[in-house]
CSV table of C-alpha atoms in Angstrom, one decimal:
chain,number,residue,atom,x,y,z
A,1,UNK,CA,0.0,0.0,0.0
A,2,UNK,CA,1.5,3.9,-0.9
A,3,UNK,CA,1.6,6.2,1.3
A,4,UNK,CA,-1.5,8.4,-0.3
A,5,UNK,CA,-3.2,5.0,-0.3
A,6,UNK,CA,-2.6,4.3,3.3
A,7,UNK,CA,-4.1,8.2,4.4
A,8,UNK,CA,-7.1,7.5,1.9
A,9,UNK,CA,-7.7,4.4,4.1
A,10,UNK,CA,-7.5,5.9,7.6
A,11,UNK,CA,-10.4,7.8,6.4
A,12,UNK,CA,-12.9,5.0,5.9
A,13,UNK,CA,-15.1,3.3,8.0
A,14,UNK,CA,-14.5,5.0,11.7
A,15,UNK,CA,-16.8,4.5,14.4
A,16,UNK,CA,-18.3,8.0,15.3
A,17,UNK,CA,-16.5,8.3,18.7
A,18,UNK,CA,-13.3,7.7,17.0
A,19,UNK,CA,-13.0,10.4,14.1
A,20,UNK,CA,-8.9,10.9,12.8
A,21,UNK,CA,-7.5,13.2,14.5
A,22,UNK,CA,-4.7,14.9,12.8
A,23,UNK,CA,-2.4,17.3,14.9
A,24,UNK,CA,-0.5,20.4,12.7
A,25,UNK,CA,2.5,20.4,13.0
A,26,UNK,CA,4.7,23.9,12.1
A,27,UNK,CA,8.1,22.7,12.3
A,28,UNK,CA,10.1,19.4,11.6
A,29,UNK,CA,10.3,19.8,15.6
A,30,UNK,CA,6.6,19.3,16.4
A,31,UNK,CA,6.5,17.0,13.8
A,32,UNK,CA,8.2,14.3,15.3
A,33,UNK,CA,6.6,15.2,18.3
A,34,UNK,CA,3.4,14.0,17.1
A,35,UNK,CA,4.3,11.3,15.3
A,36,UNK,CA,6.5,9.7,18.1
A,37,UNK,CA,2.9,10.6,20.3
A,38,UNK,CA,1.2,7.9,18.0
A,39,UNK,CA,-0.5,9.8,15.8
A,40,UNK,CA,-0.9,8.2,12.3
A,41,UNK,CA,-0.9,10.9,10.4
A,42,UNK,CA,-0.1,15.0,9.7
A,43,UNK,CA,-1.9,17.9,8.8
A,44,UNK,CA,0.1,21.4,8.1
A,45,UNK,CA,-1.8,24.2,9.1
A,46,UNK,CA,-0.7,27.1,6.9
A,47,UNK,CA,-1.2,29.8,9.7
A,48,UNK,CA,1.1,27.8,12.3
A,49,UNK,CA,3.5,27.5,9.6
A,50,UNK,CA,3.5,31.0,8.5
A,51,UNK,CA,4.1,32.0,12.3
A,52,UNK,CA,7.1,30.0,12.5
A,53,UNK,CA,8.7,31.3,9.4
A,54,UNK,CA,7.7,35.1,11.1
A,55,UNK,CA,4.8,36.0,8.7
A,56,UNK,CA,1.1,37.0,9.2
A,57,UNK,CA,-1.6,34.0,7.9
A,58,UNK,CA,-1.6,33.8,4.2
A,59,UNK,CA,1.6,36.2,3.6
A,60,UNK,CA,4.3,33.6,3.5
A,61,UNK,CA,4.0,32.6,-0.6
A,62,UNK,CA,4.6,29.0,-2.5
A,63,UNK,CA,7.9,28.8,-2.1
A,64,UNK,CA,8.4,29.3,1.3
A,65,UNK,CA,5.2,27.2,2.2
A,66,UNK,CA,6.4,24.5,-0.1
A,67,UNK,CA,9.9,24.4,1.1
A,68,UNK,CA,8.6,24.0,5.0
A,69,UNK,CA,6.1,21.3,3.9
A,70,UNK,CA,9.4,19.2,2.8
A,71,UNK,CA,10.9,19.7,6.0
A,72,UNK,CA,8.3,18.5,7.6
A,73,UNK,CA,8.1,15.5,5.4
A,74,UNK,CA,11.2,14.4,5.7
A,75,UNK,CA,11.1,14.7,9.3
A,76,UNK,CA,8.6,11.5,10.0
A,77,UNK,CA,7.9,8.5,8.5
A,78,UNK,CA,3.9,9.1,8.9
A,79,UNK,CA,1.8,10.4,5.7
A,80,UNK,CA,1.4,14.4,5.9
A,81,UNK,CA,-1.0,16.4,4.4
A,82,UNK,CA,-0.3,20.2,3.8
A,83,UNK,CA,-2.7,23.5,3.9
A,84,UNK,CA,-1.5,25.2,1.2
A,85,UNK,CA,-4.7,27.9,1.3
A,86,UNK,CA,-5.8,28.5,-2.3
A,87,UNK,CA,-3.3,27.0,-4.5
A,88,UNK,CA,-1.0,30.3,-4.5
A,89,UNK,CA,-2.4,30.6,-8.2
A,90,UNK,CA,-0.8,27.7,-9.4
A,91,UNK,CA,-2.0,25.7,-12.1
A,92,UNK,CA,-3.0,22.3,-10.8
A,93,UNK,CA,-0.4,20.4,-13.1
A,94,UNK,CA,2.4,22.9,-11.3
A,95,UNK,CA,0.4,22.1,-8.2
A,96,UNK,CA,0.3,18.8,-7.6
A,97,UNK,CA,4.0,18.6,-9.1
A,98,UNK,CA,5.1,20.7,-6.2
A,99,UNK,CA,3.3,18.9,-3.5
A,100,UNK,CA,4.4,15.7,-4.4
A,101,UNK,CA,7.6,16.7,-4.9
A,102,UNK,CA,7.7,17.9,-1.3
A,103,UNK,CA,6.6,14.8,0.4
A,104,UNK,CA,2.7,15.2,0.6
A,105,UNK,CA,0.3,12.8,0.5
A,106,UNK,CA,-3.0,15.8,0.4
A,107,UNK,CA,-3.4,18.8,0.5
A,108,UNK,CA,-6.0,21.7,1.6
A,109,UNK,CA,-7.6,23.9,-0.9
A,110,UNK,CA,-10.1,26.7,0.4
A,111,UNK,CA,-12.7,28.6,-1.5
A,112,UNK,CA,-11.6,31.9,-0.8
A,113,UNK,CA,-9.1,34.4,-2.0
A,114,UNK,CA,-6.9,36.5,-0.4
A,115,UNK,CA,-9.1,39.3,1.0
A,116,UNK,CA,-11.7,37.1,2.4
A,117,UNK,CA,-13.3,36.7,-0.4
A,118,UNK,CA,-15.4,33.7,-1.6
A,119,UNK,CA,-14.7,32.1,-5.0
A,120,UNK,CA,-17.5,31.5,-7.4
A,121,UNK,CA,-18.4,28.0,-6.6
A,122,UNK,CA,-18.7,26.8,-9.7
A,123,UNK,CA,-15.0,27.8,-10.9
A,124,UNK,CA,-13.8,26.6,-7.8
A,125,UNK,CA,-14.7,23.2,-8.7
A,126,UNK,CA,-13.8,22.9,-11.7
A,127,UNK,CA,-10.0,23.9,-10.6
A,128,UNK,CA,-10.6,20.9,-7.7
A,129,UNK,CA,-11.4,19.3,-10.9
A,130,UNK,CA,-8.5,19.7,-12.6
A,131,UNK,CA,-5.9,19.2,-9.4
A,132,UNK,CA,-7.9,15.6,-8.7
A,133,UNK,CA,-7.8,14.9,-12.4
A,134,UNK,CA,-4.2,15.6,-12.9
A,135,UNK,CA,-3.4,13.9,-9.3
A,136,UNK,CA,-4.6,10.7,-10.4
A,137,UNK,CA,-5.1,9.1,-7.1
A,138,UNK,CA,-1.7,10.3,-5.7
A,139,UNK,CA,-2.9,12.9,-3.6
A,140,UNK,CA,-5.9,13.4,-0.9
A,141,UNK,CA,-7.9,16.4,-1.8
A,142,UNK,CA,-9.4,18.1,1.2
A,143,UNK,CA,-11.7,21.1,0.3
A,144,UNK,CA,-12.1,23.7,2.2
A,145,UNK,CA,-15.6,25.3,2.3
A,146,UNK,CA,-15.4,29.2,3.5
A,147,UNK,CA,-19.1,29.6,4.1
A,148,UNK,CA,-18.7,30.0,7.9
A,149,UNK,CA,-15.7,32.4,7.9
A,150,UNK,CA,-16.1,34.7,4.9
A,151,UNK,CA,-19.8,34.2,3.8
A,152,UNK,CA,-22.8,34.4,5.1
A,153,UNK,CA,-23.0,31.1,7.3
A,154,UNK,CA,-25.5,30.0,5.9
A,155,UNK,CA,-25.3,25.8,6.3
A,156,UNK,CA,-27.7,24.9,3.2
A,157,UNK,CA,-24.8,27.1,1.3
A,158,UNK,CA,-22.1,25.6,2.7
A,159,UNK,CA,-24.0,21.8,1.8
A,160,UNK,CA,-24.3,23.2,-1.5
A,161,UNK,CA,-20.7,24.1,-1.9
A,162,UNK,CA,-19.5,20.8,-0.5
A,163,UNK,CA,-21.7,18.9,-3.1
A,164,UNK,CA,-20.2,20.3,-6.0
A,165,UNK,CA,-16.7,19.5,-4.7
A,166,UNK,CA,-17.4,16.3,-3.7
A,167,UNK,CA,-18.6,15.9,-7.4
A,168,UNK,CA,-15.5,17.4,-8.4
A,169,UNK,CA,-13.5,14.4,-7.0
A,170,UNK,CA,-12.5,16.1,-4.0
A,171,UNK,CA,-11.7,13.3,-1.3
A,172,UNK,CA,-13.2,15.2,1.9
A,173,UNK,CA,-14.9,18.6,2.5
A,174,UNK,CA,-13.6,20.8,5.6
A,175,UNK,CA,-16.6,23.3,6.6
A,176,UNK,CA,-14.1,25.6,8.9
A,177,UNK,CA,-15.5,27.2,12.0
A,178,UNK,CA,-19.2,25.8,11.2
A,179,UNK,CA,-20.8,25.6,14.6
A,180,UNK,CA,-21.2,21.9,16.4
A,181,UNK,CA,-24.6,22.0,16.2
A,182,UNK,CA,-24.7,22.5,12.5
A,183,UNK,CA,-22.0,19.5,11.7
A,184,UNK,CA,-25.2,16.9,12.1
A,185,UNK,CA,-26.9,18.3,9.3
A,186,UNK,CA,-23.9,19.2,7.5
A,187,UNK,CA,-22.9,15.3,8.0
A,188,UNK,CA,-26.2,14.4,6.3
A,189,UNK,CA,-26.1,16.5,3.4
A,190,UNK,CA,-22.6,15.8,2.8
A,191,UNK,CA,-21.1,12.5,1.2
A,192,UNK,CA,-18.1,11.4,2.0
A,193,UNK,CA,-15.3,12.6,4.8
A,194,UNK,CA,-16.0,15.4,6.5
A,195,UNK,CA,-13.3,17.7,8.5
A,196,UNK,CA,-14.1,19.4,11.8
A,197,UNK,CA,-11.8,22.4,13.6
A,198,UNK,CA,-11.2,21.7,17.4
A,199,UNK,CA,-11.0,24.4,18.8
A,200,UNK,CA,-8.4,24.4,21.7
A,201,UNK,CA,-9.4,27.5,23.6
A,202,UNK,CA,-12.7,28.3,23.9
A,203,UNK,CA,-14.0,25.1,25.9
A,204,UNK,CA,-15.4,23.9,22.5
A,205,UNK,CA,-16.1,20.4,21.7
A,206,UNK,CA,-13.5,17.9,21.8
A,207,UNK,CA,-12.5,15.7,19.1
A,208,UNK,CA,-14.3,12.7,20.2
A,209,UNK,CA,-17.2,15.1,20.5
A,210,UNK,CA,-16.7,16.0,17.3
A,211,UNK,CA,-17.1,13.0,15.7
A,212,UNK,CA,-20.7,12.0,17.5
A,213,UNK,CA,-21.5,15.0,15.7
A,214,UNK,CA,-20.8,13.5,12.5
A,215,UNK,CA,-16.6,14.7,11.9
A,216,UNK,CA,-14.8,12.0,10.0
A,217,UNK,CA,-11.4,13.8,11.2
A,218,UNK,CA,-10.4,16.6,13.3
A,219,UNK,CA,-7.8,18.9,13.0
A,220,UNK,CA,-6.8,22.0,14.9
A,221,UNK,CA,-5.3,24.9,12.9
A,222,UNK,CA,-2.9,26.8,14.1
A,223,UNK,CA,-4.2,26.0,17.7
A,224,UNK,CA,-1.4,23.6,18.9
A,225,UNK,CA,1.2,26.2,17.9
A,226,UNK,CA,-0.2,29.3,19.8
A,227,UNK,CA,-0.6,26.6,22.5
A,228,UNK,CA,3.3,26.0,22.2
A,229,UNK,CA,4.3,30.0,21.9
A,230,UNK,CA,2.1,30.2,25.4
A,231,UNK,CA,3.7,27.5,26.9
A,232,UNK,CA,7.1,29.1,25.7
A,233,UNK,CA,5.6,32.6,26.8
A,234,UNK,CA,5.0,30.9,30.2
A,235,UNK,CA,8.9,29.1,30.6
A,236,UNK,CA,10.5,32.6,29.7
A,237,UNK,CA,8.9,34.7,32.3
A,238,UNK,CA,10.5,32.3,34.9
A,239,UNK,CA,13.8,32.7,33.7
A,240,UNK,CA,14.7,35.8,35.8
A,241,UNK,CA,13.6,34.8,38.5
């Protein structure tokens, strides 16, 4: 079994208490971290990696993004998956050439452009179209649906989306930030995997939680980073004393 091949698989058939959960890992650091924890798999959160480089969300660029995927990658012997936003307006044959060269096994690809802006739907899928077609199998397509963070929230929208990326060929759909009570119906109008956002500070559901409400796998943003800088915040201002 490949490595894509062995991520597509730790997708499929999990009990509902026992979604995958999929820490982010920002360094080649944390990245063993996790993996020597047990954890199957990686997921890059673009945001955690941008900190670490020193940049704001969404202002570090393909190369950079790229270049710290493959560190990552190399790091552990587990299948990684990278947040690479919207695609950094590659073409999906450039694309999917670049991931793969780095050492993924998926990727994330959100509807929305720099700005906070949604994409047209309809174009959106057709370039998930186009990355799944020219990926052949060799890379786990996660789609990101913006509804909940740039549009208008609505859940029948954010179905609607989902559908037509699904259709695309996409292998999962990640609603991000759609409210627990919503991922039951989302989970019904939605084939296939469906990603969830734990998030670690608010006293929001937890990952198990999660998954009763219908998450095939969790992941957590940037959150275990900004866990770490606090931690690290925490350990320096006991170092005069």
């Amino acid at each position: 079994m490949s490595t894509v091949e062995e991520f597509r698989a730790l997708h499929l058939r999990r009990a509902e208490d026992d979604p995958l959960i999929l820490p982010g890992p920002w360094d080649a650091a944390s990245a063993r971290v996790f993996a020597e924890a047990g954890f199957p798999a990686l997921a890059t959160p673009s945001a955690g990696v941008a900190a670490s480089l020193g940049y704001a969300d969404g202002a570090t660029g393909a190369d950079l993004m790229f270049a710290a995927v493959a560190r990552i990658a190399r790091a552990v012997d587990v299948p990684v998956s990278a947040d690479v936003e919207d695609g950094y307006g590659l073409a999906p044959e450039e694309l999917v050439e670049r991931l793969l060269g780095a050492g993924a096994v998926g990727c994330n690809l959100e509807d929305s452009q720099p700005g906070g802006i949604l994409k047209d739907q309809h174009e959106h899928a057709e370039y998930l179209a186009e990355v799944c077609s020219v990926a052949a199998g060799r890379l786990f397509v996660n789609a990101r649906v913006d509804t909940f963070v740039h549009g208008d929230g609505d859940p029948e929208r954010a179905v609607e989306r989902a559908t037509l990326y699904t259709a695309a060929g996409a292998d999962c759909v990640y609603p991000i930030l759609a409210p627990p009570d919503v991922l039951p119906l989302l989970r019904a109008g939605v084939e296939g995997p469906l990603n969830a956002l734990a998030l670690l500070d608010d006293g929001g559901p937890s990952p198990t939680a999660l998954g009763r409400l219908g998450a095939t796998r969790v992941t957590f943003g940037p959150g275990l980073q900004r866990r770490a800088v606090a931690a690290l915040r925490e350990i320096t201002a006991g170092l005069g004393s």
